PDB file of C-alpha atoms and ligand atoms in Angstrom:
ATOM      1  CA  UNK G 826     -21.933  12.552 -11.169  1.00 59.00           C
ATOM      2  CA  UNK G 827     -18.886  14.849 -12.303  1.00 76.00           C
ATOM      3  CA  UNK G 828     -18.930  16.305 -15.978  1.00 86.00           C
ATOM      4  CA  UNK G 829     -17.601  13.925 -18.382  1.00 89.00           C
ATOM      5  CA  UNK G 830     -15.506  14.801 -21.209  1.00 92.00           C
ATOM      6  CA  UNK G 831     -14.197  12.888 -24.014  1.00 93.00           C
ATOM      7  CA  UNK G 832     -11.168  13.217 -25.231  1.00 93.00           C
ATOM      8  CA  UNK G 833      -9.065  11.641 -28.417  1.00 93.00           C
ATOM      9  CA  UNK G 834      -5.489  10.148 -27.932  1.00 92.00           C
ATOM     10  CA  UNK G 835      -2.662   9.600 -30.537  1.00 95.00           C
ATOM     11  CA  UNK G 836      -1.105   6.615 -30.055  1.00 95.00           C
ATOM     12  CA  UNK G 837       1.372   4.342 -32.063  1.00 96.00           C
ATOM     13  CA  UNK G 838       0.016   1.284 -33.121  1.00 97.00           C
ATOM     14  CA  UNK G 839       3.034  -1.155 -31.334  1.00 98.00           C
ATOM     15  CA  UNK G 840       2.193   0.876 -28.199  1.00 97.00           C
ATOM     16  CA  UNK G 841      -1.428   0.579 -28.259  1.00 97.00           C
ATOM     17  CA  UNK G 842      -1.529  -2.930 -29.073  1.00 97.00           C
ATOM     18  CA  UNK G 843       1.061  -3.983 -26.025  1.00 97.00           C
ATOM     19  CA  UNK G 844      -1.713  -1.423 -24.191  1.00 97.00           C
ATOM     20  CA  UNK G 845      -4.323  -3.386 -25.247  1.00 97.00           C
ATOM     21  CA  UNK G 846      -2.146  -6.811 -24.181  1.00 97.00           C
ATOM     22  CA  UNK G 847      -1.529  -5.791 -21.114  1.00 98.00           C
ATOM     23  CA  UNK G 848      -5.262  -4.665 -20.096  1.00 97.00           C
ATOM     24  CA  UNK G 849      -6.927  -7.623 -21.334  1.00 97.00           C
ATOM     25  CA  UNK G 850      -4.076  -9.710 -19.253  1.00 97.00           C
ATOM     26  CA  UNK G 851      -5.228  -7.689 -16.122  1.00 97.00           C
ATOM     27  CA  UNK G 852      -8.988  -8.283 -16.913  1.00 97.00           C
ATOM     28  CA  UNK G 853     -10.092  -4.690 -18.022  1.00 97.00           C
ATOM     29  CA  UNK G 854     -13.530  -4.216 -20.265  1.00 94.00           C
ATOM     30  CA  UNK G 855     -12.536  -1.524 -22.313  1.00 95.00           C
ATOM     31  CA  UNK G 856      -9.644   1.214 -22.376  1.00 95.00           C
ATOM     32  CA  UNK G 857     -11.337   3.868 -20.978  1.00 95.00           C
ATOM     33  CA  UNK G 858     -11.873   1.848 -17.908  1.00 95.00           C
ATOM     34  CA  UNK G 859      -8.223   0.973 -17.845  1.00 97.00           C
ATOM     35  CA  UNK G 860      -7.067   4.327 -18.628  1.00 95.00           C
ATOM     36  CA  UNK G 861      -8.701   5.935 -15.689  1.00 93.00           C
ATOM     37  CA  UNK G 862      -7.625   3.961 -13.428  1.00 93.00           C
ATOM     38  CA  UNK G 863      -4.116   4.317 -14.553  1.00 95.00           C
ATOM     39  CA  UNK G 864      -4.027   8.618 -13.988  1.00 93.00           C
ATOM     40  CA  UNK G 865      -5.541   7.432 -10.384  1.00 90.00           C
ATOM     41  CA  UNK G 866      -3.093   5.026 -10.334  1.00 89.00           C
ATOM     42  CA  UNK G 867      -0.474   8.246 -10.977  1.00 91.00           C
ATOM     43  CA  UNK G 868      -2.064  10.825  -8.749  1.00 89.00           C
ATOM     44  CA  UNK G 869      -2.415   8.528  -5.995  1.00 88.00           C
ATOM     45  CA  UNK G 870       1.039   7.800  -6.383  1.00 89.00           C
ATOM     46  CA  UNK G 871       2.188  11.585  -7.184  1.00 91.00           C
ATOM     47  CA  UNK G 872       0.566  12.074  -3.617  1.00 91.00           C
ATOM     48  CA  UNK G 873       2.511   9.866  -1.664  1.00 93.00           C
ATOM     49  CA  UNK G 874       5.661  12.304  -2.422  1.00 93.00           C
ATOM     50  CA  UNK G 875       3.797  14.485  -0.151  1.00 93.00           C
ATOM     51  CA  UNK G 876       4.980  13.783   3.502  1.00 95.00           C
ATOM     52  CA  UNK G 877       1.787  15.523   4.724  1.00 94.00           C
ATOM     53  CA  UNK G 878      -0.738  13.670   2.495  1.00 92.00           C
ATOM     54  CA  UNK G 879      -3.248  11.332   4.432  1.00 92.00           C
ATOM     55  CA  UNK G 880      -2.723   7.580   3.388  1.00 94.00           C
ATOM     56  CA  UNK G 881      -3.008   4.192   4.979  1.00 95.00           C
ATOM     57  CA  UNK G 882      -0.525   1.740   4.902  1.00 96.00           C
ATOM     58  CA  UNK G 883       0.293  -1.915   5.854  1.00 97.00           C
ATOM     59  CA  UNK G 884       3.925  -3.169   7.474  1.00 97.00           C
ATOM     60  CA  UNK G 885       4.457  -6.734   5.874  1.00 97.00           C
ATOM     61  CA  UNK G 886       6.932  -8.653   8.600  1.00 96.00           C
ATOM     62  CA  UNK G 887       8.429 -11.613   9.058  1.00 96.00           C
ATOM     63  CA  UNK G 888      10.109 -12.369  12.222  1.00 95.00           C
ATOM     64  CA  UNK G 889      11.076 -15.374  14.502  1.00 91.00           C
ATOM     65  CA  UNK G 890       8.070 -15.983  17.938  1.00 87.00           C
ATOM     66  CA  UNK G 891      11.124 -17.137  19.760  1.00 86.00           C
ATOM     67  CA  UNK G 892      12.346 -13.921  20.068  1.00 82.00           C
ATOM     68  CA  UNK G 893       9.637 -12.845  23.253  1.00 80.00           C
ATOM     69  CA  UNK G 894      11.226  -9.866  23.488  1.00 89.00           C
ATOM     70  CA  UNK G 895      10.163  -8.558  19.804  1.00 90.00           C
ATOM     71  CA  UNK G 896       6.751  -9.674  19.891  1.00 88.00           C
ATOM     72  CA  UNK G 897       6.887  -7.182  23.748  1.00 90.00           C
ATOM     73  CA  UNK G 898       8.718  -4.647  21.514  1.00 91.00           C
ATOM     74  CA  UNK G 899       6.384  -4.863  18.224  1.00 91.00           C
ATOM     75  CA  UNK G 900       3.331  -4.409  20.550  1.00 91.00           C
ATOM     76  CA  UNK G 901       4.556  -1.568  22.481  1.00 91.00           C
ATOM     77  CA  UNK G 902       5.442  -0.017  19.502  1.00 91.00           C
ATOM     78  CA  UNK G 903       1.886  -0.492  17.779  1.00 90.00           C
ATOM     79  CA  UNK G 904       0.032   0.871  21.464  1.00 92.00           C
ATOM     80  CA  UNK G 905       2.169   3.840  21.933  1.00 89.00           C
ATOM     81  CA  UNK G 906       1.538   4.936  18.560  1.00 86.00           C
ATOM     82  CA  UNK G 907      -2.171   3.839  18.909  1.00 84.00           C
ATOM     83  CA  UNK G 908      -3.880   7.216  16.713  1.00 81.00           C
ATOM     84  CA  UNK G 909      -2.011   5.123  13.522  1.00 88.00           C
ATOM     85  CA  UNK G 910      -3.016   2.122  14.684  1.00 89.00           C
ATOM     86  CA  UNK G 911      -5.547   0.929  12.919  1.00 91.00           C
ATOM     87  CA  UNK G 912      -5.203  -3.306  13.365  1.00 94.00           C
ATOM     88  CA  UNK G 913      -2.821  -5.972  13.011  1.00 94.00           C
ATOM     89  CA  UNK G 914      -3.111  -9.274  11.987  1.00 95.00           C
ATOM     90  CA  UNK G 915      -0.908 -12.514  12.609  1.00 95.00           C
ATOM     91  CA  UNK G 916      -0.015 -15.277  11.021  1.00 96.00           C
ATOM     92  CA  UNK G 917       1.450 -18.247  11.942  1.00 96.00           C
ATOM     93  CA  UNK G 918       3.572 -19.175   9.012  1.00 95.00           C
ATOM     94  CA  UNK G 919       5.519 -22.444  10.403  1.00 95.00           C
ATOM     95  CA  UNK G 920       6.812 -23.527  13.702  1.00 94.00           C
ATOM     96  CA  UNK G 921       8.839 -20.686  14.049  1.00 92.00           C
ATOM     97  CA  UNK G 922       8.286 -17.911  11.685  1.00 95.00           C
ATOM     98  CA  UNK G 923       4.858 -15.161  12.363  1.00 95.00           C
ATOM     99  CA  UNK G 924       4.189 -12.951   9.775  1.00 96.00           C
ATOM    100  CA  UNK G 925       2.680  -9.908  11.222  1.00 95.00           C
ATOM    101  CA  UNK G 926       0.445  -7.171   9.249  1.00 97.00           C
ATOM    102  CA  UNK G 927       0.050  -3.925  10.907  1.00 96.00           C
ATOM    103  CA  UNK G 928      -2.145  -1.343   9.186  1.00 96.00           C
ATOM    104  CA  UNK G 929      -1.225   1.923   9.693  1.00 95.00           C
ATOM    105  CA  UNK G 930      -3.041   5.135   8.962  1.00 95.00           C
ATOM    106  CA  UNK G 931      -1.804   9.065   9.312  1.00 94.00           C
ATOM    107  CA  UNK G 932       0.428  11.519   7.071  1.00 94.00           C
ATOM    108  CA  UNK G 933       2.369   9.788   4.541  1.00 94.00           C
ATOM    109  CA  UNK G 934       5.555  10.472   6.762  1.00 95.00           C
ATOM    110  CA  UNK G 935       4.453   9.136   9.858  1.00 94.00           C
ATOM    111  CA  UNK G 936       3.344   6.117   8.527  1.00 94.00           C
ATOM    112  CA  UNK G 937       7.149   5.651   6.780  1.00 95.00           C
ATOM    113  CA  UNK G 938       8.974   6.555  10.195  1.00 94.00           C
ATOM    114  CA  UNK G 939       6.797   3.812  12.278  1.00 93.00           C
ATOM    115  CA  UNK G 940       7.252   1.458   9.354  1.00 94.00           C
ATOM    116  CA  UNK G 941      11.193   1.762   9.581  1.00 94.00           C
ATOM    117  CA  UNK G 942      11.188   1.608  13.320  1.00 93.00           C
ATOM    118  CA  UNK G 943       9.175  -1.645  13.327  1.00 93.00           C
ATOM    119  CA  UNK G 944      11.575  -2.919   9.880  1.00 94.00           C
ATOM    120  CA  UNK G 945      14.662  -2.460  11.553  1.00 93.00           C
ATOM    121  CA  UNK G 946      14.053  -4.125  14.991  1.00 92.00           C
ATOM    122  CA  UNK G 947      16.406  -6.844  15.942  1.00 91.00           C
ATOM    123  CA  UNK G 948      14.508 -10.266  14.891  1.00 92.00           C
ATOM    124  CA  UNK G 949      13.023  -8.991  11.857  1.00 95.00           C
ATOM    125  CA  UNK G 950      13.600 -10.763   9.485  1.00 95.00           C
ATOM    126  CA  UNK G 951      12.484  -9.245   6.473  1.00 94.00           C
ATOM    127  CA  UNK G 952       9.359  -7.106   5.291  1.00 96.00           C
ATOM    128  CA  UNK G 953       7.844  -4.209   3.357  1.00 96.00           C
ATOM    129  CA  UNK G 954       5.245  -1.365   3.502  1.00 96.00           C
ATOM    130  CA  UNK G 955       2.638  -0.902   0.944  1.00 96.00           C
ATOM    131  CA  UNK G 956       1.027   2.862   1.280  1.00 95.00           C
ATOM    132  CA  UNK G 957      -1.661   4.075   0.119  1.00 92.00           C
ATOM    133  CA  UNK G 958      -2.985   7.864  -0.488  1.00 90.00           C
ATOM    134  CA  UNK G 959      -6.497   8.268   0.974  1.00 85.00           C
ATOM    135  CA  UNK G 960      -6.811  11.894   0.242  1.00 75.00           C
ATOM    136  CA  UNK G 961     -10.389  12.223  -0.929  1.00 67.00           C
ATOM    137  CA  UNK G 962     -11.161  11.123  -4.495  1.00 63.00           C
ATOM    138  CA  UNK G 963     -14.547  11.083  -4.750  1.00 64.00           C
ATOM    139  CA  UNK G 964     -13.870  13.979  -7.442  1.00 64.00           C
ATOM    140  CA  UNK G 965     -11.823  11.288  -9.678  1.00 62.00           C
TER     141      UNK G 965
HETATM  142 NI1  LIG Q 631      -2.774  -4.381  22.420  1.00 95.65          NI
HETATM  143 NI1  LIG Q 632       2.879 -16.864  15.236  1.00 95.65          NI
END
């Protein structure tokens, strides 16, 4: 276990009562719980600036199954960039539209350039990618 050290924060009431709103509303115990999870929150997000940081990431999309030549496309895609690769998942959302989830993992820009190329193929309809730094944090 890492030295612990406590420290005393200044806050305005207003603010640390909407604080204290919003924690409860997300199910937290008790502030310090919440507020170290928030600076994670931060640095993990800080990181993500960083082309070259290590991160996972999953590619949301939505995208018509009569289009054969996508699902071809999206497949090739995911097996010539198999070292990201990690898994993909799909979902049959009604008689026409999949929803496909393809986790990616690699350097925060890698994983950004595969997500656009799979975004912008012709058929998708919509989607989004949700990154994640991985760098380690056992320290935090
Ligand atoms: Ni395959
Ligand atoms: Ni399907």
């Amino acid at each position: 276990m890492n030295q612990v050290e406590r420290i005393g924060v200044s806050l305005d009431k207003k603010l640390l009562s909407m604080f204290d709103k919003l924690i409860a509303k997300q199910g937290y115990q008790s502030r310090s719980e919440a507020i170290r999870d928030f600076i994670r929150q931060q640095l993990s997000g800080e990181r993500l600036t960083n082309p070259k940081a290590k991160a996972v990431g999953a590619v949301f999309l939505v995208y018509d199954h009569d289009s054969t030549k996508l699902m071809q496309k999206l497949t090739d895609l995911q097996h010539s960039h198999i070292l990201q690769t990690i898994s993909s998942m799909h979902i049959h959302l009604d008689e026409h539209d999949c929803l496909e989830v393809i986790v990616l993992r690699g350097q925060v820009g890698e994983i950004n350039k595969m997500a656009d190329s799979l975004l912008s193929m012709k058929g998708v309809k919509f989607g989004r990618t949700n990154l994640l730094a991985t760098e380690p944090t056992s320290d935090w």
